[in-house]
PDB file of C-alpha atoms in Angstrom:
ATOM      1  CA  MET A   1      27.553   1.319  26.809  1.00 46.00           C
ATOM      2  CA  ALA A   2      31.283   0.352  26.037  1.00 46.00           C
ATOM      3  CA  TRP A   3      33.152   0.622  22.904  1.00 49.00           C
ATOM      4  CA  GLY A   4      34.751  -2.875  22.266  1.00 45.00           C
ATOM      5  CA  ILE A   5      38.059  -3.425  20.311  1.00 51.00           C
ATOM      6  CA  THR A   6      38.979  -5.071  16.949  1.00 50.00           C
ATOM      7  CA  PRO A   7      41.311  -7.900  16.020  1.00 51.00           C
ATOM      8  CA  HIS A   8      44.236  -4.989  15.559  1.00 52.00           C
ATOM      9  CA  GLY A   9      43.535  -3.242  19.060  1.00 52.00           C
ATOM     10  CA  HIS A  10      41.491  -0.065  17.291  1.00 53.00           C
ATOM     11  CA  ALA A  11      38.521   0.850  19.224  1.00 52.00           C
ATOM     12  CA  MET A  12      35.464  -0.102  17.687  1.00 52.00           C
ATOM     13  CA  PRO A  13      31.821   1.714  18.817  1.00 52.00           C
ATOM     14  CA  PRO A  14      29.490   0.011  20.171  1.00 55.00           C
ATOM     15  CA  ALA A  15      27.161  -1.827  18.403  1.00 52.00           C
ATOM     16  CA  SER A  16      23.745   0.388  19.522  1.00 51.00           C
ATOM     17  CA  ALA A  17      25.893   3.246  18.254  1.00 49.00           C
ATOM     18  CA  SER A  18      26.507   2.066  14.542  1.00 52.00           C
ATOM     19  CA  LEU A  19      22.566   0.532  14.476  1.00 55.00           C
ATOM     20  CA  ALA A  20      21.088   4.149  15.696  1.00 59.00           C
ATOM     21  CA  PRO A  21      18.129   5.074  13.641  1.00 61.00           C
ATOM     22  CA  ARG A  22      19.317   7.336  10.811  1.00 70.00           C
ATOM     23  CA  PRO A  23      15.871   8.711   8.850  1.00 73.00           C
ATOM     24  CA  HIS A  24      15.833   8.986   5.526  1.00 72.00           C
ATOM     25  CA  ASN A  25      16.143  12.203   3.328  1.00 74.00           C
ATOM     26  CA  LEU A  26      13.600  13.692   0.257  1.00 74.00           C
ATOM     27  CA  ALA A  27      15.299  12.349  -2.121  1.00 83.00           C
ATOM     28  CA  GLU A  28      15.304   8.558  -0.301  1.00 86.00           C
ATOM     29  CA  ASP A  29      11.791   9.275   0.174  1.00 83.00           C
ATOM     30  CA  GLY A  30      10.839  10.490  -3.184  1.00 86.00           C
ATOM     31  CA  TYR A  31      12.559   7.325  -5.190  1.00 92.00           C
ATOM     32  CA  ALA A  32      11.401   4.608  -2.723  1.00 91.00           C
ATOM     33  CA  ILE A  33       7.459   5.577  -2.669  1.00 92.00           C
ATOM     34  CA  VAL A  34       8.093   5.868  -6.608  1.00 94.00           C
ATOM     35  CA  ILE A  35       9.404   2.181  -6.682  1.00 95.00           C
ATOM     36  CA  GLY A  36       6.216   1.508  -4.447  1.00 94.00           C
ATOM     37  CA  CYS A  37       3.760   3.244  -6.585  1.00 94.00           C
ATOM     38  CA  ALA A  38       4.872   1.351  -9.623  1.00 95.00           C
ATOM     39  CA  PHE A  39       4.048  -1.774  -7.737  1.00 95.00           C
ATOM     40  CA  ILE A  40       0.902  -0.989  -6.863  1.00 94.00           C
ATOM     41  CA  ALA A  41       0.024   0.589 -10.707  1.00 93.00           C
ATOM     42  CA  MET A  42       1.094  -2.633 -11.592  1.00 94.00           C
ATOM     43  CA  GLY A  43      -0.825  -5.211  -9.328  1.00 95.00           C
ATOM     44  CA  LEU A  44      -3.646  -2.907 -10.451  1.00 93.00           C
ATOM     45  CA  MET A  45      -3.208  -3.987 -13.812  1.00 94.00           C
ATOM     46  CA  LEU A  46      -2.734  -7.592 -12.867  1.00 95.00           C
ATOM     47  CA  LEU A  47      -5.914  -7.546 -11.007  1.00 96.00           C
ATOM     48  CA  LYS A  48      -8.626  -5.501 -13.078  1.00 94.00           C
ATOM     49  CA  ALA A  49      -6.612  -8.016 -16.212  1.00 94.00           C
ATOM     50  CA  ALA A  50      -8.031 -10.976 -14.031  1.00 95.00           C
ATOM     51  CA  ASN A  51     -11.593  -9.247 -14.027  1.00 94.00           C
ATOM     52  CA  LEU A  52     -10.869  -9.688  -9.731  1.00 96.00           C
ATOM     53  CA  VAL A  53     -11.514  -6.956  -6.938  1.00 95.00           C
ATOM     54  CA  THR A  54      -8.962  -6.941  -3.426  1.00 93.00           C
ATOM     55  CA  GLY A  55      -9.583  -4.767  -0.538  1.00 89.00           C
ATOM     56  CA  GLY A  56      -8.766  -1.317   0.758  1.00 86.00           C
ATOM     57  CA  MET A  57      -9.184   1.954  -1.880  1.00 87.00           C
ATOM     58  CA  ALA A  58      -7.894  -0.125  -4.356  1.00 89.00           C
ATOM     59  CA  GLY A  59     -10.463  -2.349  -3.824  1.00 91.00           C
ATOM     60  CA  ILE A  60     -12.676   0.674  -4.051  1.00 92.00           C
ATOM     61  CA  ALA A  61     -11.097   1.427  -7.278  1.00 92.00           C
ATOM     62  CA  LEU A  62     -11.085  -2.166  -9.419  1.00 93.00           C
ATOM     63  CA  LEU A  63     -15.123  -2.279  -8.076  1.00 93.00           C
ATOM     64  CA  LEU A  64     -16.139   1.032  -9.409  1.00 94.00           C
ATOM     65  CA  SER A  65     -13.953   0.375 -12.665  1.00 93.00           C
ATOM     66  CA  TYR A  66     -16.395  -2.518 -13.629  1.00 92.00           C
ATOM     67  CA  LEU A  67     -18.796   0.167 -13.490  1.00 91.00           C
ATOM     68  CA  VAL A  68     -17.652   3.736 -14.785  1.00 91.00           C
ATOM     69  CA  HIS A  69     -15.304   2.025 -17.359  1.00 84.00           C
ATOM     70  CA  TYR A  70     -12.307   4.519 -16.469  1.00 89.00           C
ATOM     71  CA  PRO A  71      -9.205   3.037 -15.703  1.00 90.00           C
ATOM     72  CA  PRO A  72      -8.517   2.021 -11.590  1.00 91.00           C
ATOM     73  CA  ALA A  73      -4.987   3.779 -11.061  1.00 88.00           C
ATOM     74  CA  THR A  74      -7.272   7.181 -11.979  1.00 89.00           C
ATOM     75  CA  LEU A  75     -10.434   6.323  -9.881  1.00 91.00           C
ATOM     76  CA  PHE A  76      -7.952   5.744  -7.350  1.00 88.00           C
ATOM     77  CA  LEU A  77      -6.494   9.226  -7.260  1.00 87.00           C
ATOM     78  CA  PHE A  78     -10.232  10.464  -7.227  1.00 89.00           C
ATOM     79  CA  ILE A  79     -11.533   8.364  -4.833  1.00 89.00           C
ATOM     80  CA  ASN A  80      -9.099   9.075  -2.667  1.00 85.00           C
ATOM     81  CA  ILE A  81      -9.383  13.694  -2.581  1.00 83.00           C
ATOM     82  CA  PRO A  82     -11.418  13.970   0.677  1.00 79.00           C
ATOM     83  CA  PHE A  83      -9.447  11.657   2.502  1.00 77.00           C
ATOM     84  CA  PHE A  84      -6.078  13.536   1.931  1.00 72.00           C
ATOM     85  CA  LEU A  85      -7.358  16.538   4.105  1.00 71.00           C
ATOM     86  CA  PHE A  86      -7.661  13.209   6.764  1.00 69.00           C
ATOM     87  CA  ALA A  87      -4.316  12.649   6.154  1.00 67.00           C
ATOM     88  CA  GLY A  88      -2.570  15.717   7.347  1.00 68.00           C
ATOM     89  CA  ARG A  89      -4.719  16.585   9.774  1.00 68.00           C
ATOM     90  CA  ALA A  90      -4.136  12.337  11.682  1.00 66.00           C
ATOM     91  CA  MET A  91      -0.300  12.391  10.781  1.00 71.00           C
ATOM     92  CA  GLY A  92       0.808  15.714   9.993  1.00 77.00           C
ATOM     93  CA  ILE A  93       1.381  17.722   6.571  1.00 81.00           C
ATOM     94  CA  ALA A  94       4.273  16.211   5.223  1.00 83.00           C
ATOM     95  CA  PHE A  95       2.739  12.742   5.517  1.00 81.00           C
ATOM     96  CA  GLY A  96      -0.561  14.469   3.433  1.00 81.00           C
ATOM     97  CA  ILE A  97       1.725  15.842   0.524  1.00 85.00           C
ATOM     98  CA  LYS A  98       3.468  12.470   0.281  1.00 86.00           C
ATOM     99  CA  THR A  99       0.288  10.608   0.467  1.00 85.00           C
ATOM    100  CA  LEU A 100      -0.848  13.325  -2.292  1.00 86.00           C
ATOM    101  CA  PHE A 101       2.572  12.494  -4.152  1.00 89.00           C
ATOM    102  CA  ALA A 102       1.726   9.039  -4.001  1.00 90.00           C
ATOM    103  CA  ASN A 103      -1.518   8.760  -5.468  1.00 89.00           C
ATOM    104  CA  LEU A 104      -0.446  11.085  -8.235  1.00 91.00           C
ATOM    105  CA  ALA A 105       2.346   8.769  -9.147  1.00 93.00           C
ATOM    106  CA  ILE A 106      -0.138   5.534  -9.361  1.00 92.00           C
ATOM    107  CA  MET A 107      -2.437   7.202 -11.541  1.00 92.00           C
ATOM    108  CA  ALA A 108       0.301   8.362 -13.874  1.00 93.00           C
ATOM    109  CA  MET A 109       2.500   5.149 -13.755  1.00 93.00           C
ATOM    110  CA  GLY A 110      -1.241   3.630 -13.684  1.00 91.00           C
ATOM    111  CA  LEU A 111      -2.119   5.227 -17.248  1.00 90.00           C
ATOM    112  CA  MET A 112       1.640   4.752 -19.063  1.00 91.00           C
ATOM    113  CA  MET A 113       1.826   0.964 -17.979  1.00 88.00           C
ATOM    114  CA  PRO A 114      -0.653  -0.571 -20.131  1.00 85.00           C
ATOM    115  CA  SER A 115       1.238   1.069 -23.232  1.00 86.00           C
ATOM    116  CA  ALA A 116       4.384  -0.123 -21.906  1.00 86.00           C
ATOM    117  CA  LEU A 117       3.170  -3.482 -20.998  1.00 84.00           C
ATOM    118  CA  HIS A 118       0.367  -5.696 -22.993  1.00 83.00           C
ATOM    119  CA  LEU A 119      -1.136  -8.298 -20.975  1.00 82.00           C
ATOM    120  CA  ALA A 120      -2.865 -11.053 -23.349  1.00 81.00           C
ATOM    121  CA  GLN A 121      -3.254 -13.402 -20.615  1.00 87.00           C
ATOM    122  CA  VAL A 122      -2.804 -13.863 -16.819  1.00 92.00           C
ATOM    123  CA  SER A 123      -3.688 -16.737 -14.786  1.00 95.00           C
ATOM    124  CA  PRO A 124      -6.688 -15.607 -11.954  1.00 96.00           C
ATOM    125  CA  LEU A 125      -5.167 -17.149  -9.518  1.00 97.00           C
ATOM    126  CA  PHE A 126      -1.622 -15.689 -10.463  1.00 96.00           C
ATOM    127  CA  ALA A 127      -2.838 -12.249 -10.359  1.00 96.00           C
ATOM    128  CA  ALA A 128      -4.393 -12.709  -6.528  1.00 96.00           C
ATOM    129  CA  LEU A 129      -1.603 -13.999  -5.641  1.00 96.00           C
ATOM    130  CA  PHE A 130       0.916 -12.221  -7.551  1.00 96.00           C
ATOM    131  CA  GLY A 131      -0.860  -8.857  -8.107  1.00 95.00           C
ATOM    132  CA  GLY A 132      -2.303  -8.830  -4.158  1.00 94.00           C
ATOM    133  CA  SER A 133       1.658  -9.506  -2.904  1.00 95.00           C
ATOM    134  CA  ILE A 134       3.268  -6.569  -5.023  1.00 95.00           C
ATOM    135  CA  ILE A 135       0.447  -4.442  -4.441  1.00 92.00           C
ATOM    136  CA  GLY A 136       0.601  -5.081  -0.341  1.00 89.00           C
ATOM    137  CA  PHE A 137       5.268  -4.494  -0.902  1.00 92.00           C
ATOM    138  CA  GLY A 138       3.949  -1.485  -2.736  1.00 92.00           C
ATOM    139  CA  ILE A 139       1.772  -0.002   0.117  1.00 87.00           C
ATOM    140  CA  LEU A 140       4.894  -1.225   2.639  1.00 86.00           C
ATOM    141  CA  ALA A 141       7.464   0.705   0.860  1.00 89.00           C
ATOM    142  CA  VAL A 142       4.967   3.808   0.643  1.00 88.00           C
ATOM    143  CA  ALA A 143       4.480   3.945   4.537  1.00 82.00           C
ATOM    144  CA  ARG A 144       7.453   2.778   5.151  1.00 82.00           C
ATOM    145  CA  HIS A 145       8.393   6.330   3.907  1.00 83.00           C
ATOM    146  CA  GLY A 146       6.466   8.483   5.364  1.00 79.00           C
ATOM    147  CA  ALA A 147       3.017   8.495   2.894  1.00 79.00           C
ATOM    148  CA  GLY A 148      -0.261   6.538   2.616  1.00 78.00           C
ATOM    149  CA  VAL A 149      -2.054   5.041  -0.583  1.00 80.00           C
ATOM    150  CA  GLY A 150      -5.375   4.946   0.683  1.00 71.00           C
ATOM    151  CA  GLY A 151      -8.302   6.166   2.778  1.00 73.00           C
ATOM    152  CA  LEU A 152      -9.124   3.699   4.760  1.00 75.00           C
ATOM    153  CA  GLY A 153      -5.889   3.217   5.915  1.00 69.00           C
ATOM    154  CA  VAL A 154      -5.848   6.910   6.962  1.00 69.00           C
ATOM    155  CA  ILE A 155      -9.419   6.319   8.916  1.00 74.00           C
ATOM    156  CA  ALA A 156      -8.237   3.772  10.716  1.00 71.00           C
ATOM    157  CA  LEU A 157      -5.044   4.956  11.902  1.00 64.00           C
ATOM    158  CA  LEU A 158      -7.339   8.539  12.775  1.00 69.00           C
ATOM    159  CA  LEU A 159     -10.042   5.716  15.018  1.00 72.00           C
ATOM    160  CA  GLN A 160      -6.859   3.947  16.833  1.00 68.00           C
ATOM    161  CA  ARG A 161      -5.947   7.402  17.811  1.00 66.00           C
ATOM    162  CA  ARG A 162      -8.886   9.149  18.797  1.00 75.00           C
ATOM    163  CA  ARG A 163     -10.860   6.023  19.777  1.00 78.00           C
ATOM    164  CA  GLY A 164      -8.677   3.105  20.317  1.00 74.00           C
ATOM    165  CA  TRP A 165      -9.465   0.759  17.917  1.00 74.00           C
ATOM    166  CA  ASN A 166      -7.091  -1.516  16.203  1.00 67.00           C
ATOM    167  CA  ALA A 167      -6.425  -0.093  13.023  1.00 64.00           C
ATOM    168  CA  GLY A 168      -5.839  -3.643  11.519  1.00 64.00           C
ATOM    169  CA  ARG A 169      -9.112  -5.145  12.266  1.00 74.00           C
ATOM    170  CA  THR A 170     -10.813  -2.053  10.523  1.00 77.00           C
ATOM    171  CA  GLN A 171      -8.902  -2.524   7.846  1.00 76.00           C
ATOM    172  CA  MET A 172     -10.003  -5.598   7.518  1.00 79.00           C
ATOM    173  CA  LEU A 173     -13.572  -4.364   8.115  1.00 84.00           C
ATOM    174  CA  GLY A 174     -12.737  -2.415   5.774  1.00 86.00           C
ATOM    175  CA  ASP A 175     -11.965  -4.971   3.217  1.00 87.00           C
ATOM    176  CA  ALA A 176     -14.716  -7.310   4.435  1.00 89.00           C
ATOM    177  CA  LEU A 177     -17.436  -5.218   3.075  1.00 91.00           C
ATOM    178  CA  ILE A 178     -15.472  -4.066  -0.314  1.00 91.00           C
ATOM    179  CA  LEU A 179     -15.515  -7.013  -0.981  1.00 93.00           C
ATOM    180  CA  LEU A 180     -19.162  -8.017  -0.409  1.00 93.00           C
ATOM    181  CA  ALA A 181     -20.242  -5.241  -2.197  1.00 92.00           C
ATOM    182  CA  SER A 182     -18.119  -6.929  -5.318  1.00 92.00           C
ATOM    183  CA  LEU A 183     -20.324  -9.945  -4.889  1.00 91.00           C
ATOM    184  CA  PRO A 184     -23.052  -8.990  -7.362  1.00 91.00           C
ATOM    185  CA  LEU A 185     -20.662  -8.142  -9.941  1.00 90.00           C
ATOM    186  CA  LEU A 186     -18.069 -11.309  -9.657  1.00 92.00           C
ATOM    187  CA  SER A 187     -18.431 -14.795 -10.505  1.00 92.00           C
ATOM    188  CA  VAL A 188     -17.898 -17.004  -7.294  1.00 94.00           C
ATOM    189  CA  ASP A 189     -14.388 -18.018  -8.142  1.00 95.00           C
ATOM    190  CA  ARG A 190     -13.110 -14.681  -8.897  1.00 95.00           C
ATOM    191  CA  PHE A 191     -15.109 -13.684  -5.461  1.00 95.00           C
ATOM    192  CA  ALA A 192     -12.757 -16.604  -3.789  1.00 96.00           C
ATOM    193  CA  LEU A 193     -10.086 -15.386  -5.910  1.00 96.00           C
ATOM    194  CA  SER A 194     -10.509 -12.129  -4.526  1.00 95.00           C
ATOM    195  CA  ILE A 195     -10.750 -12.553  -1.270  1.00 95.00           C
ATOM    196  CA  LEU A 196      -6.965 -14.380  -1.892  1.00 95.00           C
ATOM    197  CA  SER A 197      -6.107 -11.185  -3.758  1.00 94.00           C
ATOM    198  CA  ALA A 198      -6.504  -8.968  -0.670  1.00 91.00           C
ATOM    199  CA  ALA A 199      -5.025 -11.694   1.744  1.00 90.00           C
ATOM    200  CA  ALA A 200      -2.016 -11.370   0.102  1.00 92.00           C
ATOM    201  CA  ILE A 201      -2.428  -7.414   0.591  1.00 88.00           C
ATOM    202  CA  ASN A 202      -2.015  -7.784   4.287  1.00 83.00           C
ATOM    203  CA  ALA A 203      -0.003 -11.214   4.740  1.00 85.00           C
ATOM    204  CA  VAL A 204       2.450  -8.822   3.286  1.00 86.00           C
ATOM    205  CA  LEU A 205       1.941  -6.249   5.723  1.00 78.00           C
ATOM    206  CA  ILE A 206       1.030  -8.148   8.941  1.00 77.00           C
ATOM    207  CA  VAL A 207       4.574  -9.941   8.204  1.00 79.00           C
ATOM    208  CA  ASN A 208       6.554  -7.128   7.143  1.00 76.00           C
ATOM    209  CA  HIS A 209       5.320  -4.396   8.682  1.00 61.00           C
ATOM    210  CA  ARG A 210       5.759  -4.214  12.735  1.00 58.00           C
ATOM    211  CA  PRO A 211       7.835  -1.671  14.757  1.00 54.00           C
ATOM    212  CA  GLY A 212      11.392  -2.491  15.523  1.00 56.00           C
ATOM    213  CA  ARG A 213      12.064  -4.760  12.818  1.00 55.00           C
ATOM    214  CA  TYR A 214      13.182  -1.567  10.710  1.00 56.00           C
ATOM    215  CA  ILE A 215      14.961   1.261  11.769  1.00 47.00           C
ATOM    216  CA  GLY A 216      15.582   3.491   9.051  1.00 47.00           C
ATOM    217  CA  TYR A 217      12.518   5.782   9.733  1.00 47.00           C
TER     218      TYR A 217
END
């Protein structure tokens, strides 16, 4: 592609050269993953305070927290342990290590956050929309930097690679099953808001996590 000329007569590289993808370095990956994990921990805290559930591994962690009375961020790590091996096999060792780091960060922040922020009252509708949305943005940040946060996402990717199943549809099916499992524990209004929270997470990912819209991998 031909070079351009600036108004002052200087040679200017083509736009494709200046926009060529440049991978993030390890420090950038670590910083972004930590920020994303903070969003996820905050979202879990809001949903827990409102007695809601959501989709994905976050939803399973919240659902179990109402049964065994452990913090959802702690449960988030432990229920993901079997999937770290899947992550390494499906996406490579680097992905598996980053995913383990992300889950440890979510647990640590989830345990520290209640002492830093006390929620006296939260609107369930706000928790569903805002809590779900920031979990979605947290997942997005982590995914953009070569890691994952949940086993269902890894399984969906693995099935897409090996069986050709659509990862988004597989994830939605998993979300539906998780929400149905929460029905005996939630009132009708809380169940409806839990569906809304899962929709908020998926909306963030559908709008923002598309190939070709981001070149900073």
